[in-house]
Tab-separated table of C-alpha atoms in Angstrom:
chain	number	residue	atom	x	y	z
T	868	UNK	CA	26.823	-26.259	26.194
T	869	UNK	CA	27.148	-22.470	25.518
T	870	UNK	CA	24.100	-20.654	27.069
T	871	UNK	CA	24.079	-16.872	25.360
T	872	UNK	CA	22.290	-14.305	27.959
T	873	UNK	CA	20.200	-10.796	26.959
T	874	UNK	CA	19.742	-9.020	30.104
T	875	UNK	CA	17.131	-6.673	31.009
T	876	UNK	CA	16.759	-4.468	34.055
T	877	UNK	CA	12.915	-3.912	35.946
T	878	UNK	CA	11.720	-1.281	33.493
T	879	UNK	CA	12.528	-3.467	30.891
T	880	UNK	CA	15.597	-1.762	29.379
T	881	UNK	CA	18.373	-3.643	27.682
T	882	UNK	CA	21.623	-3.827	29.783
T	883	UNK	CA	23.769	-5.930	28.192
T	884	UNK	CA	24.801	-9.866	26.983
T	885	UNK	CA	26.495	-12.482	28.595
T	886	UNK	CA	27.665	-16.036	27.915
T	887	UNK	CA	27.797	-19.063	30.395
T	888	UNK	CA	29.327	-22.628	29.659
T	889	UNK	CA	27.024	-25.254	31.153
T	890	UNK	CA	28.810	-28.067	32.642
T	891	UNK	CA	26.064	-30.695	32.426
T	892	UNK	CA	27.636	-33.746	34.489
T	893	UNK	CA	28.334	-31.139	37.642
T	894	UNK	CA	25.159	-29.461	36.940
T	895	UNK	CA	27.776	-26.141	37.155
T	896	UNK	CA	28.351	-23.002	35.047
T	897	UNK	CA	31.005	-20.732	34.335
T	898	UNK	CA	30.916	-17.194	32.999
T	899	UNK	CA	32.727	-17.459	29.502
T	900	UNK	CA	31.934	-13.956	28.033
T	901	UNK	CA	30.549	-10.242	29.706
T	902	UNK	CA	31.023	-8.009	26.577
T	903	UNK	CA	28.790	-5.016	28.491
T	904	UNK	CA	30.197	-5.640	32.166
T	905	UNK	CA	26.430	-6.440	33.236
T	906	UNK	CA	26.850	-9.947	34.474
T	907	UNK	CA	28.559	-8.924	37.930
T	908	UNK	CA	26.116	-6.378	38.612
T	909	UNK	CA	23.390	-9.337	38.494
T	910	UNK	CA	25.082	-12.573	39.801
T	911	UNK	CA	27.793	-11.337	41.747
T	912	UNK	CA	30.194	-14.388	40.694
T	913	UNK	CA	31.448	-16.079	37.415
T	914	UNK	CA	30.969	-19.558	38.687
T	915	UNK	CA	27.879	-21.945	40.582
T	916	UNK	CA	25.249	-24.076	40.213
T	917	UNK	CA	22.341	-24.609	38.121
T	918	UNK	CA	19.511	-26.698	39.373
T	919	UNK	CA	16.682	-28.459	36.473
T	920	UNK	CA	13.205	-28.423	37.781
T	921	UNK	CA	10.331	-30.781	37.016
T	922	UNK	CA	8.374	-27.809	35.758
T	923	UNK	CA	10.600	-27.339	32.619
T	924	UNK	CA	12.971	-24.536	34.261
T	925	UNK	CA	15.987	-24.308	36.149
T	926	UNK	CA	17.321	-22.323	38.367
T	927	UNK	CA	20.678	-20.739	38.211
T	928	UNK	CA	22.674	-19.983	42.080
T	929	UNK	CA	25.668	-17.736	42.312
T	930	UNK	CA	28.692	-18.583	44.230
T	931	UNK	CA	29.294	-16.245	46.943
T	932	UNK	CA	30.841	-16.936	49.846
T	933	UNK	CA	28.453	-14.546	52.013
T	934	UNK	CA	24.741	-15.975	50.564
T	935	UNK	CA	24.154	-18.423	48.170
T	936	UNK	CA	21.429	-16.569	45.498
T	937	UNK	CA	18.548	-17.990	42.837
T	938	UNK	CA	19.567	-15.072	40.629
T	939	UNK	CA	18.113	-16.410	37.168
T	940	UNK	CA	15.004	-18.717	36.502
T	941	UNK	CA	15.491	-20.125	33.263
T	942	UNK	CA	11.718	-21.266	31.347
T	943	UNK	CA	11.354	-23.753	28.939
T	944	UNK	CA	14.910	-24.726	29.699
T	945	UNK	CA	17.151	-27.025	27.761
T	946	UNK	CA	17.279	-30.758	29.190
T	947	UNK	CA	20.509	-31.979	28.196
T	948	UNK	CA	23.688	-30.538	26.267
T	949	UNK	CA	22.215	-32.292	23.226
T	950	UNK	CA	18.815	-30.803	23.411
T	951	UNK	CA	17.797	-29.785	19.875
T	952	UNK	CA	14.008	-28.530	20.883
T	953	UNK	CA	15.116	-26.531	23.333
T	954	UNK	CA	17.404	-23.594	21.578
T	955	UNK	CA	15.817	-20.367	22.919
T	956	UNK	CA	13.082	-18.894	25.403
T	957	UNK	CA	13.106	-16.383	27.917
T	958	UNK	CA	13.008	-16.181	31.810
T	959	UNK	CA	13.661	-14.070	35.162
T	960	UNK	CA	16.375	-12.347	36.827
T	961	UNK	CA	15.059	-13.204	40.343
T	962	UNK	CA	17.431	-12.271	43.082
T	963	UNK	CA	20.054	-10.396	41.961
T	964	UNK	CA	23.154	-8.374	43.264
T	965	UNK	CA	22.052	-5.132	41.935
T	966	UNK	CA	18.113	-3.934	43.095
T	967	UNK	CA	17.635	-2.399	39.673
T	968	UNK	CA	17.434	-6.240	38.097
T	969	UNK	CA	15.029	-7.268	40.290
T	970	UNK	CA	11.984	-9.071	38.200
T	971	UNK	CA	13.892	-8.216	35.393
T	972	UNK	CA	13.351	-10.129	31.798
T	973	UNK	CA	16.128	-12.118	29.997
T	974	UNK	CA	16.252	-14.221	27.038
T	975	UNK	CA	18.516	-17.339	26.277
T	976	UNK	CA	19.546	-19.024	23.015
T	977	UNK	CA	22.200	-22.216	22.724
T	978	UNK	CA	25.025	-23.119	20.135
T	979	UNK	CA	22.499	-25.131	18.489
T	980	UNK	CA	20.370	-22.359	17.104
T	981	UNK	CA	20.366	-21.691	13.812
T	982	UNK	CA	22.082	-18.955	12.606
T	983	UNK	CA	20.179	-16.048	10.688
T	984	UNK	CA	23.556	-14.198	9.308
T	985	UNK	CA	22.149	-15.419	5.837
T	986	UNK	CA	19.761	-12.587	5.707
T	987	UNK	CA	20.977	-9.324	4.264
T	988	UNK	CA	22.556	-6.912	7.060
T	989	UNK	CA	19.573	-4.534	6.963
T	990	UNK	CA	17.481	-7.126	7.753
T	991	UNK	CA	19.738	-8.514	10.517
T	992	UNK	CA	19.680	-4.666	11.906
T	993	UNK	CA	15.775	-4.230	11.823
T	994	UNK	CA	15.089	-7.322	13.942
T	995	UNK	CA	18.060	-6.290	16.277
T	996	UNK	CA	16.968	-3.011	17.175
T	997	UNK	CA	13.412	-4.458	17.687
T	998	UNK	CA	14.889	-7.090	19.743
T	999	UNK	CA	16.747	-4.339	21.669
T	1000	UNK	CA	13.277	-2.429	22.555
T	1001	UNK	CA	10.413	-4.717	22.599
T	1002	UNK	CA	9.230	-6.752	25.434
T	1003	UNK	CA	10.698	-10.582	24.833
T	1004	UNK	CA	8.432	-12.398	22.816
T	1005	UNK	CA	5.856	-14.113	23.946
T	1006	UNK	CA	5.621	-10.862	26.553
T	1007	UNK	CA	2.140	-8.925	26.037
T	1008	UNK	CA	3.131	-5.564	24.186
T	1009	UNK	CA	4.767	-2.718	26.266
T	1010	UNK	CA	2.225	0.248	27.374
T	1011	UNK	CA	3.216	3.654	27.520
T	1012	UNK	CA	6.057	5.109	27.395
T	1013	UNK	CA	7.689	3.184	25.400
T	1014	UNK	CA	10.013	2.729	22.762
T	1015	UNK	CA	7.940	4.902	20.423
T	1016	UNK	CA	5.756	7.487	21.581
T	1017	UNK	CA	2.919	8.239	24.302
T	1018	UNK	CA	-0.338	9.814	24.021
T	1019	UNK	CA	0.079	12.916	23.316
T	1020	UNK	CA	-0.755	14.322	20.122
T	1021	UNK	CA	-3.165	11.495	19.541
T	1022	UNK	CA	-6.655	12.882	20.509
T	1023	UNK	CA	-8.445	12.227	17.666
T	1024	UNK	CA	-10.488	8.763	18.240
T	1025	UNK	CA	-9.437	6.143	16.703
T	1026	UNK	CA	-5.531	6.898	15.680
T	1027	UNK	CA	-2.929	4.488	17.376
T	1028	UNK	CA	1.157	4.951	17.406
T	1029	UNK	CA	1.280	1.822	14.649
T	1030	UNK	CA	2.627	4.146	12.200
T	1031	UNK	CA	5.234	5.370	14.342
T	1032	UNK	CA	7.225	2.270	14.950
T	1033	UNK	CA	8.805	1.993	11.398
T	1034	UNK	CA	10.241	5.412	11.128
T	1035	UNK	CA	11.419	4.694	14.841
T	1036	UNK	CA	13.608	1.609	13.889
T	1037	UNK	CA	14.850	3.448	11.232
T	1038	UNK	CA	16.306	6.125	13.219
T	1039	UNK	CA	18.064	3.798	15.220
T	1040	UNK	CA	20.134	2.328	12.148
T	1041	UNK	CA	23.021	4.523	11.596
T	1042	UNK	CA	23.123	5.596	7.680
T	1043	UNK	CA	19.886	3.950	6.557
T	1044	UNK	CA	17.372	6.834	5.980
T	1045	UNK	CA	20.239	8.890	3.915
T	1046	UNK	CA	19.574	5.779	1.283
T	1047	UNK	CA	16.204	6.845	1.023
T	1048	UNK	CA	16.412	10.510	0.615
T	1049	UNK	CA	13.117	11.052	-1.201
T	1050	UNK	CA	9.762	12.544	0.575
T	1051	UNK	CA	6.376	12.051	0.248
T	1052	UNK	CA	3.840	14.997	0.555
T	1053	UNK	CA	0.266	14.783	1.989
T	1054	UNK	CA	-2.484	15.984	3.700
T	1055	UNK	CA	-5.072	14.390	5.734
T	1056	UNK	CA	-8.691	15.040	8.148
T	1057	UNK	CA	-7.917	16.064	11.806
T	1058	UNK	CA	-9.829	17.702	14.655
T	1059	UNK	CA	-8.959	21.316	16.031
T	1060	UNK	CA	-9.047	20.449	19.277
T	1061	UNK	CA	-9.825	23.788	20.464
T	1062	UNK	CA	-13.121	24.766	17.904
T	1063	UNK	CA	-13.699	20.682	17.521
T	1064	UNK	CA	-14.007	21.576	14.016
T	1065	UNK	CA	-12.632	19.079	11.175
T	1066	UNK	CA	-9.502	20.440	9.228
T	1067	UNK	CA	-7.098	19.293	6.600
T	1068	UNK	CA	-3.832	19.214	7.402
T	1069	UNK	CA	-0.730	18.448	5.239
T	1070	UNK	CA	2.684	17.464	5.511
T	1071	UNK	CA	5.733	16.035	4.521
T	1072	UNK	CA	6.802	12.588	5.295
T	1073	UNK	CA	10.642	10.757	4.616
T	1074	UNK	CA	11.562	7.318	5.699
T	1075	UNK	CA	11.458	8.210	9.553
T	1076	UNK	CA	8.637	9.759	10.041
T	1077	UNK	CA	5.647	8.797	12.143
T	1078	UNK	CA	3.521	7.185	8.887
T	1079	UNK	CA	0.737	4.507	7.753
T	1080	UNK	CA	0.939	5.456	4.226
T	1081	UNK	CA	3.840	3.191	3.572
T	1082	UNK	CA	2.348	1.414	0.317
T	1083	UNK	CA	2.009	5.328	-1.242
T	1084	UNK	CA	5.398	5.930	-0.006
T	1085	UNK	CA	7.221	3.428	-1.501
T	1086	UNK	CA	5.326	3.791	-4.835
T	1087	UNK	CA	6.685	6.896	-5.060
T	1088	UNK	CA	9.799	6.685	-4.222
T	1089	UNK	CA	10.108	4.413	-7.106
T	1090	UNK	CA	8.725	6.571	-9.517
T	1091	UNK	CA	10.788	9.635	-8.430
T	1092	UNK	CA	14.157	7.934	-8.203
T	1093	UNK	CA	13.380	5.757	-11.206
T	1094	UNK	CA	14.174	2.412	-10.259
T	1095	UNK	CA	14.351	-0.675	-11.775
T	1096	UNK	CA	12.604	-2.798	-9.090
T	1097	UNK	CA	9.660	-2.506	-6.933
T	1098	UNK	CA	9.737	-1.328	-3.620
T	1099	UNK	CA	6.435	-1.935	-2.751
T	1100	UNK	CA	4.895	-5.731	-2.676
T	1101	UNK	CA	0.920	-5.933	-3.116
T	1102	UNK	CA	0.085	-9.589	-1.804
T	1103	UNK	CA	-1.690	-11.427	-4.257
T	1104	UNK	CA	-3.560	-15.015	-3.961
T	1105	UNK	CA	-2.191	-17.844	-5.748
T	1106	UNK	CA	1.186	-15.541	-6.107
T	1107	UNK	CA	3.772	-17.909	-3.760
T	1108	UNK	CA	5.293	-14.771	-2.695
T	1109	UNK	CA	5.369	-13.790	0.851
T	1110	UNK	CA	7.170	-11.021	3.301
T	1111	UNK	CA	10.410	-11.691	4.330
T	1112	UNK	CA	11.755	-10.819	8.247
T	1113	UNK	CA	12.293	-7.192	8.542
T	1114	UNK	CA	9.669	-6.487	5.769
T	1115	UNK	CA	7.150	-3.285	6.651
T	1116	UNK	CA	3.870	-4.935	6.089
T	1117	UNK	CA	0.326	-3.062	6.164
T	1118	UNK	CA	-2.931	-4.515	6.470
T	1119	UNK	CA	-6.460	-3.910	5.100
T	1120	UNK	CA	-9.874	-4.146	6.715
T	1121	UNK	CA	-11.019	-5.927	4.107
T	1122	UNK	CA	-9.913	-7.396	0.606
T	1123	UNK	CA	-9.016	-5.896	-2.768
T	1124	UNK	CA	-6.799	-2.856	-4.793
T	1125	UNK	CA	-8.704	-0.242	-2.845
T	1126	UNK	CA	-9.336	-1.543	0.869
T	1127	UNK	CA	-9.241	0.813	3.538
T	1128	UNK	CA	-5.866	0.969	5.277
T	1129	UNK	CA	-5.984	-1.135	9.113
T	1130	UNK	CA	-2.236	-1.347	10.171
T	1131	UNK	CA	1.912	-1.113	9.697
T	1132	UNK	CA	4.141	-3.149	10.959
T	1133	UNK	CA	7.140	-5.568	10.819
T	1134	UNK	CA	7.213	-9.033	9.463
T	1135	UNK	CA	9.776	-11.245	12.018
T	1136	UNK	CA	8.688	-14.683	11.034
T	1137	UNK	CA	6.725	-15.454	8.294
T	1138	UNK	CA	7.240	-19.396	8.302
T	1139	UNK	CA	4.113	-21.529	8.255
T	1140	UNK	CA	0.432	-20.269	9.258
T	1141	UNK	CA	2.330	-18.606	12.797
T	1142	UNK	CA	3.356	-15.725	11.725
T	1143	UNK	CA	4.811	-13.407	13.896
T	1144	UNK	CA	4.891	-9.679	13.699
T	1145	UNK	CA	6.408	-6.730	15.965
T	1146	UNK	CA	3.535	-3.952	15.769
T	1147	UNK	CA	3.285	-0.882	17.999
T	1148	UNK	CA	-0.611	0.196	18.093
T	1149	UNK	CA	-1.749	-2.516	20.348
T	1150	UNK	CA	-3.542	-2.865	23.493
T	1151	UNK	CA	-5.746	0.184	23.686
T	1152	UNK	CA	-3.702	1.717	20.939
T	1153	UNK	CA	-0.186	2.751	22.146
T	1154	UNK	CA	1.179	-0.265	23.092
T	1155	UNK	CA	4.114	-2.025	21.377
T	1156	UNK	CA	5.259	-5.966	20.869
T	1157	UNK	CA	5.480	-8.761	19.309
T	1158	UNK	CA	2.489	-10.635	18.014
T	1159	UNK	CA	1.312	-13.958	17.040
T	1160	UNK	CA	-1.463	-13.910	13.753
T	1161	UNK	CA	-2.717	-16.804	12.033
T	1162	UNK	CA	-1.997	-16.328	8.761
T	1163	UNK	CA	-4.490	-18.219	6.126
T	1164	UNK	CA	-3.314	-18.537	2.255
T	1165	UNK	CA	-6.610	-19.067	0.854
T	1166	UNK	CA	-7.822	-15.819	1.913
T	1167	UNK	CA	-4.974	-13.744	2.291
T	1168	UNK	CA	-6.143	-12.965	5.901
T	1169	UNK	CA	-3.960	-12.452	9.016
T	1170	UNK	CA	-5.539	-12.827	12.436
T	1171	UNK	CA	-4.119	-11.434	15.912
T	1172	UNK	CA	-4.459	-14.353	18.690
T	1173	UNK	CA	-4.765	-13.776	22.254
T	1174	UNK	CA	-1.886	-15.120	24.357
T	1175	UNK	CA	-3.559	-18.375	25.077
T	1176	UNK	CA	-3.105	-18.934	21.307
T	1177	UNK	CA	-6.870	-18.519	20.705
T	1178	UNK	CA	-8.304	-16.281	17.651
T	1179	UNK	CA	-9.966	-13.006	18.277
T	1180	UNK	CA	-13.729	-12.220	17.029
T	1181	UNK	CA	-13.018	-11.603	13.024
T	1182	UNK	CA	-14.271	-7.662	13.715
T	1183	UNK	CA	-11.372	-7.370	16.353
T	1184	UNK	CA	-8.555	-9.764	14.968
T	1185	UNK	CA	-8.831	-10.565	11.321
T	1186	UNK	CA	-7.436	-8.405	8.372
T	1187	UNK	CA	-6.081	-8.939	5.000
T	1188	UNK	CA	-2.431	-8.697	4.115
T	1189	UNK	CA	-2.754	-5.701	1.541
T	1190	UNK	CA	0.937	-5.997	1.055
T	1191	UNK	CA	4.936	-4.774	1.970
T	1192	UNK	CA	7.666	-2.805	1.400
T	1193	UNK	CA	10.870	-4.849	0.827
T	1194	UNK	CA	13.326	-3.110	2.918
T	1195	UNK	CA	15.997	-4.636	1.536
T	1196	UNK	CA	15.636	-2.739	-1.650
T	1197	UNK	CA	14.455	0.186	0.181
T	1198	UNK	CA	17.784	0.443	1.814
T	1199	UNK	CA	19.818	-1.407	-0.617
T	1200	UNK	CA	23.421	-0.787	-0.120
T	1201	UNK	CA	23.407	-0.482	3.248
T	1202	UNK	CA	27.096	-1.847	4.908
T	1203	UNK	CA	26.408	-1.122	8.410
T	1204	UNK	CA	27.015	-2.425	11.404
T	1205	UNK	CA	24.290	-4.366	12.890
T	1206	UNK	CA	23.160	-1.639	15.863
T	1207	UNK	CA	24.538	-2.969	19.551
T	1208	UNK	CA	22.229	-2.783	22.501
């Protein structure tokens, strides 16, 4: 069995990947692949041990001839080379070779994964570079600083960093936002925060910019560049169409053509009533990660759960898909490479 590695030092900062054959009769592995030199710097060897638990881990030793070192704890692990159930999950670098590992985050997926190179390579690239930055899934969202942005600049109550996470992935594709060369000009309420007194603002927005108004953006985009096909997806009951991974999705606090505006984000799997969505804006505001929401059909409603799995109050969790922006037309033509970590 092929057991692929994502590695992540303390601060939770991608280092690189790494590949291990699992030798299931020995209960031994053997380093097959170490594309970003990382695997050294936490194991020390390219050979040991690996040790199943009855808690549904196991624990993976070095082989050094000085100490003998748990360096990985593997959760949720696979039980056999044939395990089909078990294909992916995440774990801890416990006692590795280099300090800066220590309590560091990895994640794990087997040959018997299924492969998601059918999707369209923009789509691959958005969940990579959110894969890159966010805290492994289920992990609660990342505080500040983080990926996107801290505090500053956000004194006026009740604005979060959602709106900043899109634009942010963006930037991190290399050619995407020259595909979308159009802008968007508004202006908006603020605060002087010296007087206190309200003022309107205005601005320009393009594709990376910090920005809720993603529905407006894409509408006009179409119109300006005259295109054939919608950019922008209003959700409709009944209508058995539905996001697609990588999709910028915004929700409404309540339902209809002209509900108020609640939250961006992006879709990662919209399969079932589980969705799951990676959303910056969390926590008390600034936080980014992936989420679990329950999503219901009959009334178009998407609700955050706590970690346990359990539904927030409907005034704190529950908000209506208004719609998305399907990126793959938003950034069709793109021939990239899929961004490394």
């Amino acid at each position: 069995m092929l057991l692929s590695l994502s590695l992540y030092d303390s601060h939770r900062q991608f280092r690189g990947s790494a590949r291990l054959q699992l030798d299931w009769p020995s209960k031994s592995w053997s380093l097959v692949r170490d594309e970003h030199l990382v695997w050294l710097r936490v194991c020390g060897s390219r050979r040991g041990t690996f040790e199943p638990r009855d808690n549904g881990v196991f624990w993976l030793w070095n082989e050094a001839s000085s100490s003998r070192k748990n360096t990985l704890i593997v959760w949720d692990a696979p039980t056999s080379p044939s395990d089909l159930r078990r294909v992916q999950g995440g774990g801890c670098i416990y006692d590795p070779r280099d300090p800066m590992f220590k309590s560091g985050r990895l994640e794990w997926t087997t040959g018997h994964i299924k492969s998601k190179s059918n999707l369209p390579p923009i789509r691959q690239a958005i969940l990579q570079v959110l894969a890159r930055a966010l805290p492994a899934f289920p992990a609660a969202p990342k505080e500040p600083p983080n990926c996107v942005a801290d505090k500053s600049g956000s004194d006026y109550k009740g604005v979060t960093n959602c709106g900043a996470l899109p634009g942010w992935v963006v930037k991190q594709i290399p050619g995407a936002a020259a595909l979308v060369p159009d802008k968007m000009y508004s202006s908006w309420k603020s605060r002087d925060a010296a007087t206190g007194q309200e003022v309107t603002l205005k601005g320009t927005s393009v594709v990376t910019s910090p920005m809720t108004a993603w529905e407006q953006f894409a509408q006009q985009v179409e119109k300006r560049l005259k295109l054939q096909e919608y950019l922008w997806i209003p959700y409709r009951p009944g209508v058995a169409k539905f996001p697609k991974p990588g999709d910028i999705y915004t929700l409404a606090k309540s339902s209809g053509k002209w509900a108020d505006f609640s939250h961006v984000g992006f879709i990662i799997d919209p399969r079932g009533t589980g969705w799951i969505t990676a959303d910056a804006g969390q926590g008390g505001g600034f936080a980014v990660g992936y989420q679990r929401r329950v999503w219901d059909p009959k009334q178009g409603t998407l609700t955050l759960t706590r970690t346990d799995g359990s539904t927030l109050p409907p005034d704190l969790g529950t908000r209506y898909l208004k719609g998305w922006v399907d990126v793959a037309r938003l950034f069709k033509g793109w021939i990239g490479v899929v961004p490394a970590g």
